[in-house]
Coordinates of C-alpha atoms (C1' of nucleotides) in Angstrom, one line a residue:
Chain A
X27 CA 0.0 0.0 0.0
X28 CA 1.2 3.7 -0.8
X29 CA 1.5 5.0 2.8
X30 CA 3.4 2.3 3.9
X31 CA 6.2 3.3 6.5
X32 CA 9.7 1.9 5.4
X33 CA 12.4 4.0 7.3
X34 CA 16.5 2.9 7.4
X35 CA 19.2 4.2 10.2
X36 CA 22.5 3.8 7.7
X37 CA 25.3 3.9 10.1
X38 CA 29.0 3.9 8.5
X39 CA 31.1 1.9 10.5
X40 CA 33.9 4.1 10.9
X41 CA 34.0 4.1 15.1
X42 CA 32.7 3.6 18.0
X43 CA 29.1 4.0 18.2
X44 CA 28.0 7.8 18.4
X45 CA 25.4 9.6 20.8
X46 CA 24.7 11.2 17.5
X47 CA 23.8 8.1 15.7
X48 CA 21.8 6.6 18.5
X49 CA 19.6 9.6 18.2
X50 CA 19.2 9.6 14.6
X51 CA 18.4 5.7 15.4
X52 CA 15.6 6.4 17.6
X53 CA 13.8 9.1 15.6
X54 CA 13.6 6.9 13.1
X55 CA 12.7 3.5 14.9
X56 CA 9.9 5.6 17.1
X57 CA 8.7 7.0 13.6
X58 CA 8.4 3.8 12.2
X59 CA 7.0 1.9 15.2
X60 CA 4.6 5.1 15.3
X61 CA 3.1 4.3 12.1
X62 CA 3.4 0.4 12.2
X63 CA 6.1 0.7 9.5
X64 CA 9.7 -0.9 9.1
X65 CA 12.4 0.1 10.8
X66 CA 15.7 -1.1 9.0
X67 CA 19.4 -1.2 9.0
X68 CA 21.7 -0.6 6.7
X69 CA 25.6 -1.1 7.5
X70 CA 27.4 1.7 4.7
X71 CA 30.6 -0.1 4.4
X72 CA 32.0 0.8 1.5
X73 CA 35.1 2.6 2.2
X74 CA 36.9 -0.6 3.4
X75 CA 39.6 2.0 4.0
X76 CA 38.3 3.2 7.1
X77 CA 35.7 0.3 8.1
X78 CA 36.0 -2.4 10.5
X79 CA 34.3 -5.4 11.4
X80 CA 34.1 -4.9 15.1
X81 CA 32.4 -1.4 14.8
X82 CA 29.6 -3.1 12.9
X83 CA 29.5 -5.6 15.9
X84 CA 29.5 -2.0 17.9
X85 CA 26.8 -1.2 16.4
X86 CA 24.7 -4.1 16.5
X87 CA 25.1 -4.1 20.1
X88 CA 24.3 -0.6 20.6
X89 CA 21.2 -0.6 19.1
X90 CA 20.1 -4.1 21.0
X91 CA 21.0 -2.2 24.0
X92 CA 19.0 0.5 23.3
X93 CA 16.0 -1.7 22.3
X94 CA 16.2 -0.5 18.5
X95 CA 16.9 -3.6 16.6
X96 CA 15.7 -3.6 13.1
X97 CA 12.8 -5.5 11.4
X98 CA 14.6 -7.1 8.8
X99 CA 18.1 -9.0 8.8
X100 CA 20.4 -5.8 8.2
X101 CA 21.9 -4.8 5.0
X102 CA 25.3 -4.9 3.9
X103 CA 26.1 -2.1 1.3
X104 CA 28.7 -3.9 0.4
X105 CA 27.0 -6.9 -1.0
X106 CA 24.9 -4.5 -2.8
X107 CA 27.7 -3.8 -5.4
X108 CA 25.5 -5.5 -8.5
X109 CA 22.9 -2.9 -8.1
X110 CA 25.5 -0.4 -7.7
X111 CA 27.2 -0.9 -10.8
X112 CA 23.7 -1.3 -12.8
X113 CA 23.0 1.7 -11.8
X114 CA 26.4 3.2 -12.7
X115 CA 25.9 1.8 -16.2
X116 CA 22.1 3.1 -16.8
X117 CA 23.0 5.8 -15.8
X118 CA 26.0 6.0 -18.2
X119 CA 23.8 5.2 -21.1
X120 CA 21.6 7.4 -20.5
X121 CA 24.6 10.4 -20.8
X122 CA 24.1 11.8 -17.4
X123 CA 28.0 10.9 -16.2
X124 CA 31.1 11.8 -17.6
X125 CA 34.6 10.8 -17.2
X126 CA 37.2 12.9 -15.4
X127 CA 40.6 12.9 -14.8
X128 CA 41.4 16.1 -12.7
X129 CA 43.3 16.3 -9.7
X130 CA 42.3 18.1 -6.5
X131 CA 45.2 20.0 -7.5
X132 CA 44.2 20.8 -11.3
X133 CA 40.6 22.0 -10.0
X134 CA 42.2 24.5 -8.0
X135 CA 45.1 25.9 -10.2
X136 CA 42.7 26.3 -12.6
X137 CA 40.3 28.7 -10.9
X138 CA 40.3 32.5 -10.5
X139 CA 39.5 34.6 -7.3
X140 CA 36.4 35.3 -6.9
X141 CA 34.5 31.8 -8.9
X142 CA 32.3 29.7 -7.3
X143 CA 33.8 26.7 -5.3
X144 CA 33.8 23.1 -6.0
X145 CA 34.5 21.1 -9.7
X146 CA 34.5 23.5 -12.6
X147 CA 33.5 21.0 -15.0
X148 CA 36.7 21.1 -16.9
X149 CA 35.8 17.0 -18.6
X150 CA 32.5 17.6 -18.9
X151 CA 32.9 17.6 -22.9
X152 CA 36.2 16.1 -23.3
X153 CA 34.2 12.5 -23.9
X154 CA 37.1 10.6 -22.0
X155 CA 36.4 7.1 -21.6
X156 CA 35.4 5.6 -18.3
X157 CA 37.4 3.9 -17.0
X158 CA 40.9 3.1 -14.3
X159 CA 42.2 6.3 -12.7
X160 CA 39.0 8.6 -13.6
X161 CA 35.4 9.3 -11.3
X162 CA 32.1 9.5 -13.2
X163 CA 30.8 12.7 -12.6
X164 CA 27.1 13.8 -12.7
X165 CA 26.4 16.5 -14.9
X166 CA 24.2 18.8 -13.6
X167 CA 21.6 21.3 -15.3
X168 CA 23.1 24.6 -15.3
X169 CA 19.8 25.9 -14.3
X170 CA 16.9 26.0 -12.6
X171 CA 16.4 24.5 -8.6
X172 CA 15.9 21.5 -6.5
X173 CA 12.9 22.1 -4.1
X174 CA 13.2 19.9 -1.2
X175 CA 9.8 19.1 1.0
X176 CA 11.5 18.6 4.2
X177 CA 9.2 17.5 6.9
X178 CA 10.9 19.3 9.6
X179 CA 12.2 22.2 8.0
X180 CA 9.7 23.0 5.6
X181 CA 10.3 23.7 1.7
X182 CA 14.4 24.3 1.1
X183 CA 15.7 26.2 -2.4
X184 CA 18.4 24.5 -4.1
X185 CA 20.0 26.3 -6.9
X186 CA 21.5 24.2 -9.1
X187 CA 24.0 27.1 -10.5
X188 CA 25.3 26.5 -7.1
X189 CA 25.5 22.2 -7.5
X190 CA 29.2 21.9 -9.0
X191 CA 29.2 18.8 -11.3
X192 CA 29.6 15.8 -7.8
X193 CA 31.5 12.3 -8.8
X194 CA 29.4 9.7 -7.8
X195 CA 31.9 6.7 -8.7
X196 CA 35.5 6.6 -7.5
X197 CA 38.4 6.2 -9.9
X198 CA 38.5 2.6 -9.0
X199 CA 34.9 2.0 -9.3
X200 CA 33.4 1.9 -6.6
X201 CA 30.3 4.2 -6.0
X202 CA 30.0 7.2 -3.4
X203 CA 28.0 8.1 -0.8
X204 CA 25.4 10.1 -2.6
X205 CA 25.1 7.3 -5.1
X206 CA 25.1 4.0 -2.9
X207 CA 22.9 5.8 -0.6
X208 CA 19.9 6.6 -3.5
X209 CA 20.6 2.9 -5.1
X210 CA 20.2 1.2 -1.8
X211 CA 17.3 3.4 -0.3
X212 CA 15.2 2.6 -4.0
X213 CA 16.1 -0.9 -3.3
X214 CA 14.7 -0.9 0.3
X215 CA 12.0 1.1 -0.7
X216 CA 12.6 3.2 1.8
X217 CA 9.8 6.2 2.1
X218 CA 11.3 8.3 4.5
X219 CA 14.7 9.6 5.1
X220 CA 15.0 10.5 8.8
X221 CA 18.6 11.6 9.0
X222 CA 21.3 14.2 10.3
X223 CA 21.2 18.0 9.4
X224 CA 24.6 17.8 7.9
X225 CA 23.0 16.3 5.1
X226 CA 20.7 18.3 4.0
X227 CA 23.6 20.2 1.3
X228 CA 23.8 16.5 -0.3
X229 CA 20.0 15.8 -0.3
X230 CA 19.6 17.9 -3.9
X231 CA 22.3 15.8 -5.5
X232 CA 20.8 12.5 -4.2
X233 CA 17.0 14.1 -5.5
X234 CA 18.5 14.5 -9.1
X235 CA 20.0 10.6 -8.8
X236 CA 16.6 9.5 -7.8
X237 CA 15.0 11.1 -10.3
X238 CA 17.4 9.5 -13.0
X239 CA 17.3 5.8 -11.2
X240 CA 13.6 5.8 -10.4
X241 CA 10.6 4.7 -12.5
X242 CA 7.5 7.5 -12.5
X243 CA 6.0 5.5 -9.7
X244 CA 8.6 5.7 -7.1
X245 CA 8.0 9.0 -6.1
X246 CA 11.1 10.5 -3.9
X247 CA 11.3 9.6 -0.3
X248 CA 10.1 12.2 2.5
X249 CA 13.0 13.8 3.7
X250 CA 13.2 14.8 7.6
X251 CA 16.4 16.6 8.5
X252 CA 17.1 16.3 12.1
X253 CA 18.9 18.8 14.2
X254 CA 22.3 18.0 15.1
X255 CA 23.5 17.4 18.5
X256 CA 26.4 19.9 19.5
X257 CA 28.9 20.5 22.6
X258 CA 28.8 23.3 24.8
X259 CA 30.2 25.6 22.3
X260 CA 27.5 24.5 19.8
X261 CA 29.5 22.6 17.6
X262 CA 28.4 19.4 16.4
X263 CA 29.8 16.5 19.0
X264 CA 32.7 15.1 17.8
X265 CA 34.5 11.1 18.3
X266 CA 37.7 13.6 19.2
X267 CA 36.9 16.0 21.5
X268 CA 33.4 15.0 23.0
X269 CA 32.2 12.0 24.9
X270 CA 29.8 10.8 23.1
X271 CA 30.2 6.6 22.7
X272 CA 27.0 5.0 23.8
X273 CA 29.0 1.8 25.1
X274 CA 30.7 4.7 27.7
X275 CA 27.2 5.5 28.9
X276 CA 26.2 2.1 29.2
X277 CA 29.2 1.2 30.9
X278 CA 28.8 4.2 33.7
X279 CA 25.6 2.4 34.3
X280 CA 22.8 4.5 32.7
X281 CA 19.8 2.5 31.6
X282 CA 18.7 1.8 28.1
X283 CA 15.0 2.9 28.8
X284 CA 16.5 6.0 30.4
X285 CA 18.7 7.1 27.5
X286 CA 16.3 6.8 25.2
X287 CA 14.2 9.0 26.7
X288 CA 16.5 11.6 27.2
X289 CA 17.7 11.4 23.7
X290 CA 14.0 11.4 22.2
X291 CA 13.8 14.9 24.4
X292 CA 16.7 16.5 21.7
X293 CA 14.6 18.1 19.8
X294 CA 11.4 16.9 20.7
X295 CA 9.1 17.0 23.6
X296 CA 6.1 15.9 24.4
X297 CA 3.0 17.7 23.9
X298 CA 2.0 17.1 27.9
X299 CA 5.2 19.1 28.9
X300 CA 6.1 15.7 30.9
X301 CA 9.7 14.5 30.9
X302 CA 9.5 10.7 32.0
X303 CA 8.3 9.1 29.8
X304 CA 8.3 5.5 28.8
X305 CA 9.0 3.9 25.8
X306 CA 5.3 3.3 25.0
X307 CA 4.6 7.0 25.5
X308 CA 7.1 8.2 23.3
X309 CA 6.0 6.1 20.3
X310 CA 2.1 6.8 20.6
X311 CA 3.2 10.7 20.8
X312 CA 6.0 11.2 18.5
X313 CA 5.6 12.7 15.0
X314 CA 8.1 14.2 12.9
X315 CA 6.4 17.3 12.3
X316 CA 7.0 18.6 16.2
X317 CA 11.1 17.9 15.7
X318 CA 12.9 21.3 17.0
X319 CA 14.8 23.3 14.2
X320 CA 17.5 24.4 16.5
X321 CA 20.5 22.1 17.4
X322 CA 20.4 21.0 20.4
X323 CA 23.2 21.0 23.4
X324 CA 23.6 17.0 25.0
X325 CA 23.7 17.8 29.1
X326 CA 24.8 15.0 31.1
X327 CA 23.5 16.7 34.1
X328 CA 20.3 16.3 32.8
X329 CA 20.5 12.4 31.2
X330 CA 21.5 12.2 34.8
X331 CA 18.6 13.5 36.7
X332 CA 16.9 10.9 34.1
X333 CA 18.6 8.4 35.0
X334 CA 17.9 8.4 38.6
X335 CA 14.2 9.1 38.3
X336 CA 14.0 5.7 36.0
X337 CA 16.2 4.2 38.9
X338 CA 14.2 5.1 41.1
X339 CA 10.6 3.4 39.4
X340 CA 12.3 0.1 39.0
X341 CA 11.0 -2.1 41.1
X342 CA 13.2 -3.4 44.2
X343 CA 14.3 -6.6 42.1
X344 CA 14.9 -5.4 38.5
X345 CA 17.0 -2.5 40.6
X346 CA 18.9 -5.3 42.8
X347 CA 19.3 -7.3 38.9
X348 CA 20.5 -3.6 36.8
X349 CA 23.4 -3.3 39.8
X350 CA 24.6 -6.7 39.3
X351 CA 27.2 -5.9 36.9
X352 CA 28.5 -4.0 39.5
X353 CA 28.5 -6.2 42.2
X354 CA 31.6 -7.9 41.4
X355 CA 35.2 -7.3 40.6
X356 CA 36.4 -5.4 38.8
X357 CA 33.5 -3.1 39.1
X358 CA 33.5 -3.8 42.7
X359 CA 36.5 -3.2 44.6
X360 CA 35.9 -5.8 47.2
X361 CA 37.1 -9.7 46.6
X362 CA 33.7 -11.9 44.7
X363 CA 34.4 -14.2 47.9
X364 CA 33.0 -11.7 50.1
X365 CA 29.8 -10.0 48.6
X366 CA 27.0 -11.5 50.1
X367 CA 23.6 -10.6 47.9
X368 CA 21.4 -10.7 50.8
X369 CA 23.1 -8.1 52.8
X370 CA 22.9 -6.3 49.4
X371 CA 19.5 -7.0 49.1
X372 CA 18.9 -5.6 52.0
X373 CA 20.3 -2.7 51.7
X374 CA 19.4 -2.0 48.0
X375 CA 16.1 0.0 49.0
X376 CA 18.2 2.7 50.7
X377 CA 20.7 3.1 47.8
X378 CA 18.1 3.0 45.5
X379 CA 17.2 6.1 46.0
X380 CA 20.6 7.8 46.3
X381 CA 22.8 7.2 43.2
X382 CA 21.6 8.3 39.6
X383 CA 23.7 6.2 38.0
X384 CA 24.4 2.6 38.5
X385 CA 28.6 3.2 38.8
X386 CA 28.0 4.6 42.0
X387 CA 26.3 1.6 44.0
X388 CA 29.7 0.0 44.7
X389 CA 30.5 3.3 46.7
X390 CA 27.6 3.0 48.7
X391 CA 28.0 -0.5 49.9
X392 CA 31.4 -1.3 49.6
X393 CA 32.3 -0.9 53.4
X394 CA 30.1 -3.8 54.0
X395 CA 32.2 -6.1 51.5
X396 CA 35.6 -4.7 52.2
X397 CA 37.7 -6.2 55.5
X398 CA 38.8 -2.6 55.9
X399 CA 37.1 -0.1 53.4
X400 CA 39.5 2.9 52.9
X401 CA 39.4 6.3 55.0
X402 CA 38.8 9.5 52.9
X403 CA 41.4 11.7 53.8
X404 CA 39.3 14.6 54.1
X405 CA 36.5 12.7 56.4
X406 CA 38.9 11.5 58.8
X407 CA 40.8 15.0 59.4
X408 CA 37.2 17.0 60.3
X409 CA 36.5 13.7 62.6
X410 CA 40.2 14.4 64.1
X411 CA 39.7 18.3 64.4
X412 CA 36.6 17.6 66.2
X413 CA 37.1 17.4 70.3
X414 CA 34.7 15.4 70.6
X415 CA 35.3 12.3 68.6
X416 CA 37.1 10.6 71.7
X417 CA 34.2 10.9 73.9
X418 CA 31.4 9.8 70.6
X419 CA 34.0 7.0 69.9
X420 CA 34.2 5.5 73.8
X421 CA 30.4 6.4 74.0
X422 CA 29.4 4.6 70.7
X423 CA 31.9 1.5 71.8
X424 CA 30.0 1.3 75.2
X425 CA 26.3 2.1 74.1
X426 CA 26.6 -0.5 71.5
X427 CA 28.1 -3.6 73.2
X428 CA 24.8 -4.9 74.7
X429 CA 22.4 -2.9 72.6
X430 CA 20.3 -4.9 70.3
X431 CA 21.7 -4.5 67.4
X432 CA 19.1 -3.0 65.2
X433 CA 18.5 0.4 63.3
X434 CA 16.1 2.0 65.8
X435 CA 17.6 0.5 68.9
X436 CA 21.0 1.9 67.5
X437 CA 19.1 4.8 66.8
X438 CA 18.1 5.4 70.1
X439 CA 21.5 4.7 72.0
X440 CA 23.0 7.5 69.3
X441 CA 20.7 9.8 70.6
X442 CA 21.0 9.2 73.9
X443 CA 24.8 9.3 73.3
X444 CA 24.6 12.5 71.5
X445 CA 22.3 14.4 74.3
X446 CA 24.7 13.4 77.0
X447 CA 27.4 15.4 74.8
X448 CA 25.0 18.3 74.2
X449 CA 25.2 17.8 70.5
X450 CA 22.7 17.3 67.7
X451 CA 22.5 13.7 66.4
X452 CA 23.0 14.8 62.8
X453 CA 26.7 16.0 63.7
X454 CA 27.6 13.5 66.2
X455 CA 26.9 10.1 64.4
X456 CA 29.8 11.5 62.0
X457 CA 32.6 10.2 63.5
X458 CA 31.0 7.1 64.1
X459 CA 30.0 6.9 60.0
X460 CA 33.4 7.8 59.6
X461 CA 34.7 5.1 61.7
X462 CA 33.3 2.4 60.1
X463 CA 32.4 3.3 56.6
X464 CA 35.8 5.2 56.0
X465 CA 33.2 8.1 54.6
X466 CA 31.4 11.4 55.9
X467 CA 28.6 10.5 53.3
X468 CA 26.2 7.0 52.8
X469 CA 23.5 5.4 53.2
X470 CA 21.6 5.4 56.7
X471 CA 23.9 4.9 59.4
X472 CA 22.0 2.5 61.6
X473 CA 20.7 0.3 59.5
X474 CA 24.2 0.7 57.4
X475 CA 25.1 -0.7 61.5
X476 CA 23.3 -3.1 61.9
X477 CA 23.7 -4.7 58.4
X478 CA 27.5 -5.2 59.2
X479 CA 26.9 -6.2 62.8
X480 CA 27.9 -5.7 65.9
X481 CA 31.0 -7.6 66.2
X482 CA 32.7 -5.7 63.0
X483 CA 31.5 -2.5 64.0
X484 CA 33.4 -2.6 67.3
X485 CA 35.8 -3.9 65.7
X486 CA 36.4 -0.5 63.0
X487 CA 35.2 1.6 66.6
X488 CA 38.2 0.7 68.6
X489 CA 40.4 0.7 65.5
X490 CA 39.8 4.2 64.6
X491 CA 39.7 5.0 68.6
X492 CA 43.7 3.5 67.9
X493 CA 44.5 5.5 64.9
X494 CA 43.1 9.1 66.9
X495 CA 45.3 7.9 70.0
X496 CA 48.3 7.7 67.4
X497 CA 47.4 10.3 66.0
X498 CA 47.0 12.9 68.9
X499 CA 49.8 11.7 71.1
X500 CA 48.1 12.7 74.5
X501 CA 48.5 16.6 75.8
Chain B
rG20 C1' 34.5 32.7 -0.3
rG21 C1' 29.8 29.9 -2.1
rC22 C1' 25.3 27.2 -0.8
rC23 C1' 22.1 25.8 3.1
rC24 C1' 20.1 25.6 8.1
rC25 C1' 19.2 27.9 12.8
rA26 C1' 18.0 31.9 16.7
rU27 C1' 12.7 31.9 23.9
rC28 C1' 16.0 31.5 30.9
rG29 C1' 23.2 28.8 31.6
rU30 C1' 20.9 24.0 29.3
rC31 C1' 16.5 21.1 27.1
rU32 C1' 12.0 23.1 25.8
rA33 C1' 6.3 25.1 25.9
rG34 C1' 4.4 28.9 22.8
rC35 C1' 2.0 28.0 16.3
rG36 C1' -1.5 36.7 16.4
rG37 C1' -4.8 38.4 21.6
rC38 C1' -5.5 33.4 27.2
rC39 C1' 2.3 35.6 27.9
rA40 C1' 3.7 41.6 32.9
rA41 C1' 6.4 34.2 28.5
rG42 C1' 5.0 28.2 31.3
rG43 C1' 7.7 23.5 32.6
rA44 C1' 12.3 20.6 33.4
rC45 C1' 17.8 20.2 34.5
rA46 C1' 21.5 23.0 36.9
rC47 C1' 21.9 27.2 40.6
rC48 C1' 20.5 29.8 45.4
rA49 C1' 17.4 29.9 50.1
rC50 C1' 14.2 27.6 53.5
rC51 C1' 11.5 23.2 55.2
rC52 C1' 11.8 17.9 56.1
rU53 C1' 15.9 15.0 58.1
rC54 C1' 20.8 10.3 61.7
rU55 C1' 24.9 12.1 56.9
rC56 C1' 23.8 12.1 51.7
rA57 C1' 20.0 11.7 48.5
rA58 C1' 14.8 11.9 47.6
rG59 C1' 10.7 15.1 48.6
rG60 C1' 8.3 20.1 49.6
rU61 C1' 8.2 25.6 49.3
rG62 C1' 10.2 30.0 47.4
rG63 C1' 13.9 32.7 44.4
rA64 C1' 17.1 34.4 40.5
rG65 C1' 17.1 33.6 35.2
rA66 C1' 15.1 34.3 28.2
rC67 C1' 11.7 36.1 23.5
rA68 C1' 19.6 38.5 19.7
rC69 C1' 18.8 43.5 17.2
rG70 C1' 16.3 46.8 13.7
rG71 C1' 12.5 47.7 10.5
rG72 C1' 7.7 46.5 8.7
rU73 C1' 2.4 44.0 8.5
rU74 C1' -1.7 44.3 12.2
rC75 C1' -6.4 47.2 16.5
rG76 C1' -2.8 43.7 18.6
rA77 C1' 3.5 40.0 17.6
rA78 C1' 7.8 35.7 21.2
rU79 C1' 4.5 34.1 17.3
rC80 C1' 3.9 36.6 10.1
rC81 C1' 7.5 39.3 6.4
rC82 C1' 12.3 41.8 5.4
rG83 C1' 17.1 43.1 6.9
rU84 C1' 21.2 43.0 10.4
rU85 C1' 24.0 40.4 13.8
rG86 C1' 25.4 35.9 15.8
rG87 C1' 26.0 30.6 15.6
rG88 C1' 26.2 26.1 12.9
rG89 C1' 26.5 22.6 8.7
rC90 C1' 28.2 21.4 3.8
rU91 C1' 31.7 22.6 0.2
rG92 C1' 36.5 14.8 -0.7
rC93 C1' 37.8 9.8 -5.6
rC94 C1' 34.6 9.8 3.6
rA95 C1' 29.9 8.5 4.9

RNA sequence: GGCCCCAUCGUCUAGCGGCCAAGGACACCACCCUCUCAAGGUGGAGACACGGGUUCGAAUCCCGUUGGGGCUGCCA
């Protein structure tokens, strides 16, 4: 049927797999799943130059991570070299390529100050054959303008006086972007083209190949031009300078579902003016025509925020199974031997709710896990400023040995503690937390207490009451 | 240089001629809650780039300026 819905994410496999990318991914696998249409892949692998077979596997896995696996096997571009070259030769017949055997260098010399940029179309009727060490260039109309429907950007003016005469097949043969890209998208029978900004300047070169490769009734593709993602000094992100490799975010511990909802909120938003959204809601709501025009800025402050909130929703188990990666060396800095899940378990609901991303569990916990969890230098300096850490220390040691050893009783003998030394309980359980946690900041201290149990934490009391006394030789 | 795109708080955005002395979210500040930290609550500071039109009326439409960006390869 005519409105059917075929949309392609063409990655290159040329690195690691870009924020960039996963966005353009996602606008077009919620357009598709929006519409009940295909969502498909196409690997554009033909500059085995710079390709490699493990950033396709990048790829693969990125988008499984991110829940955006295609609806057909994906396609190689490479293995689509037959229709490449058919297409090469129709369109040779049909005298709309030419030979050429200028160098960069030639094009240059040849130009004088002041003429427009790009090929001058020096071959264009020297009738050289085709053929080793020469492109095929398209010759384009002198005149007249390429209108482009863009669903996001509205009608765009090309004039072709401005279109220099573009090589679509390389001096060994091989076909170029602009050319594979039109080929393989006919092929697909692809009917929308969700892609990148930066290539909307190629999209009236790839109109005039369509319009030479395709019958009457293949009309050309929607186009959608989506607004790039850029850096805080609003240039598009870049593999060099920016951090923008998915696998990094997945390895910090953000969550699929909460990436892509952050990402589908670059240049988008939903009509309710809510920000959580699930994966559900962003499909039913989605439509190309509300994508921003502006480029927008990718703030990991706010994929953060995110990040938590989703954290926070999950229930208790699917939380205690998304930290499991980091549960264990070398994620974890304590030995496998002596993580004990339900200890963790136990104490999941309360970290829960305080980390945003799932690197930072193993900080919470790991003073459970660790024989003797490491003193912040900083945390143990205010607790030895502070005159009153001997007397909290002694008092803690004493309240605590026949206490039952359970959060509120612990909480009780604190305060009781803390009232006998005329100080608030908020300030005076710190040198205890440092004491046995090795940190000024964590989970609940009590039931962070009673979790590691008595014996231990009398244990790391008088230790640190030994390190003060070495410390603070008596005077 | 040429062609093209873009322009609302620091950031992501709502707004599609009157309902806007411009709303929300992140970040920031203050206070509250509180065993630390988070989370949560309340409040605060913070934007229509500029100049011309059009109109009874413009953040919204048009033109220009300025500023940003993209493309300009025998990469994709």
């Amino acid at each position: 049927m005519a409105g059917a819905v075929r949309v392609r994410f063409a990655p290159s496999p040329t690195g690691s797999f870009h924020v960039g990318s996963a966005r353009t991914a996602l606008f077009n696998w919620l357009f598709a799943r929006h519409h009940g249409g295909a969502f498909l892949l196409r690997i554009e692998d033909t500059d085995a130059e710079r390709n490699r077979e493990d950033w396709v596997g990048g790829i693969l896995d990125a988008l499984a991570w991110l829940g955006l696996e295609p609806d057909e096997a994906p396609v190689r571009q490479s293995a689509m070299v037959e229709r490449h070259q058919e297409a090469i030769d129709r369109l040779l017949r049909a005298g709309l390529l030419y030979a050429c055997d200028c160098r960069r260098e030639d094009v240059e010399a040849r130009k004088a100050p002041g003429t427009p940029p790009g090929y001058d179309g020096h071959c264009r009727d020297r009738g050289l054959e085709p053929g080793p060490g020469r492109v095929l260039r398209f010759k384009v109309p002198d005149a007249g303008e390429v209108v482009v429907e863009d669903v996001v950007r509205g009608t765009v003016r090309f004039p072709l006086a401005a279109i220099e005469d573009f090589a679509v097949v390389k001096s060994t043969g091989q076909p170029l972007f602009v050319l594979a890209n039109v080929v393989d998208d006919l092929a697909m029978g692809i009917s929308h083209v969700v892609r990148g900004e930066d290539l909307l300047p190629s999209t009236p070169k790839q109109v005039l190949l369509w319009g030479a490769l395709a019958g009457p009734a293949r009309p050309l593709p929607v186009y959608a031009h989506l607004p790039m993602l850029v850096n805080e000094k609003r240039q598009k992100l870049s593999k060099r300078r920016d951090p923008v490799a998915v696998e990094q975010y997945r390895a910090e511990g953000y969550l699929p579902e909460a990436f892509v909802n952050y990402l589908a909120l670059l240049g988008w938003s939903h009509p309710s003016g809510r920000e959580l959204l699930s994966r559900e809601e962003l499909v039913a709501a989605f439509r190309l025509e509300d994508v921003n025009h502006a480029p927008a800025f990718f703030d990991v402050q706010k994929l953060r925020h995110l990040n938590g909130e989703h954290l926070r929703r999950l229930p208790l188990g699917a939380f205690v199974e998304a930290c499991r990666p980091y549960l264990t060396p070398p994620s974890a800095p304590w030995p496998a031997e002596r993580f004990d899940p339900a200890v963790f378990e136990a104490m999941a609901p309360l970290v829960q709710e305080r980390v945003a991303v799932l690197s930072e569990v193993p900080g919470m916990v790991d003073f459970l896990f660790l024989p003797d969890p490491p003193l912040e230098a900083a945390a143990w300096a205010q607790v030895v400023a502070d005159p009153l850490t001997p007397a909290i220390l002694g008092g803690a040691l004493e309240a605590y040995a026949d206490c039952p050893f359970e959060p509120e009783a612990l909480h009780q003998a604190t305060a009781a503690l803390a009232e006998s030394l005329g100080r608030k309980l908020g300030k005076a359980q710190a040198p205890i937390r440092v004491a046995v946690t090795g940190r000024r900041v964590g989970p609940p201290l009590f039931e962070s207490l009673a979790l590691l149990g008595r014996e231990e934490t009398l244990r790391r009391l008088r230790t640190a009451q030994a390190r003060l006394a070495a410390e603070q030789p008596a005077g």
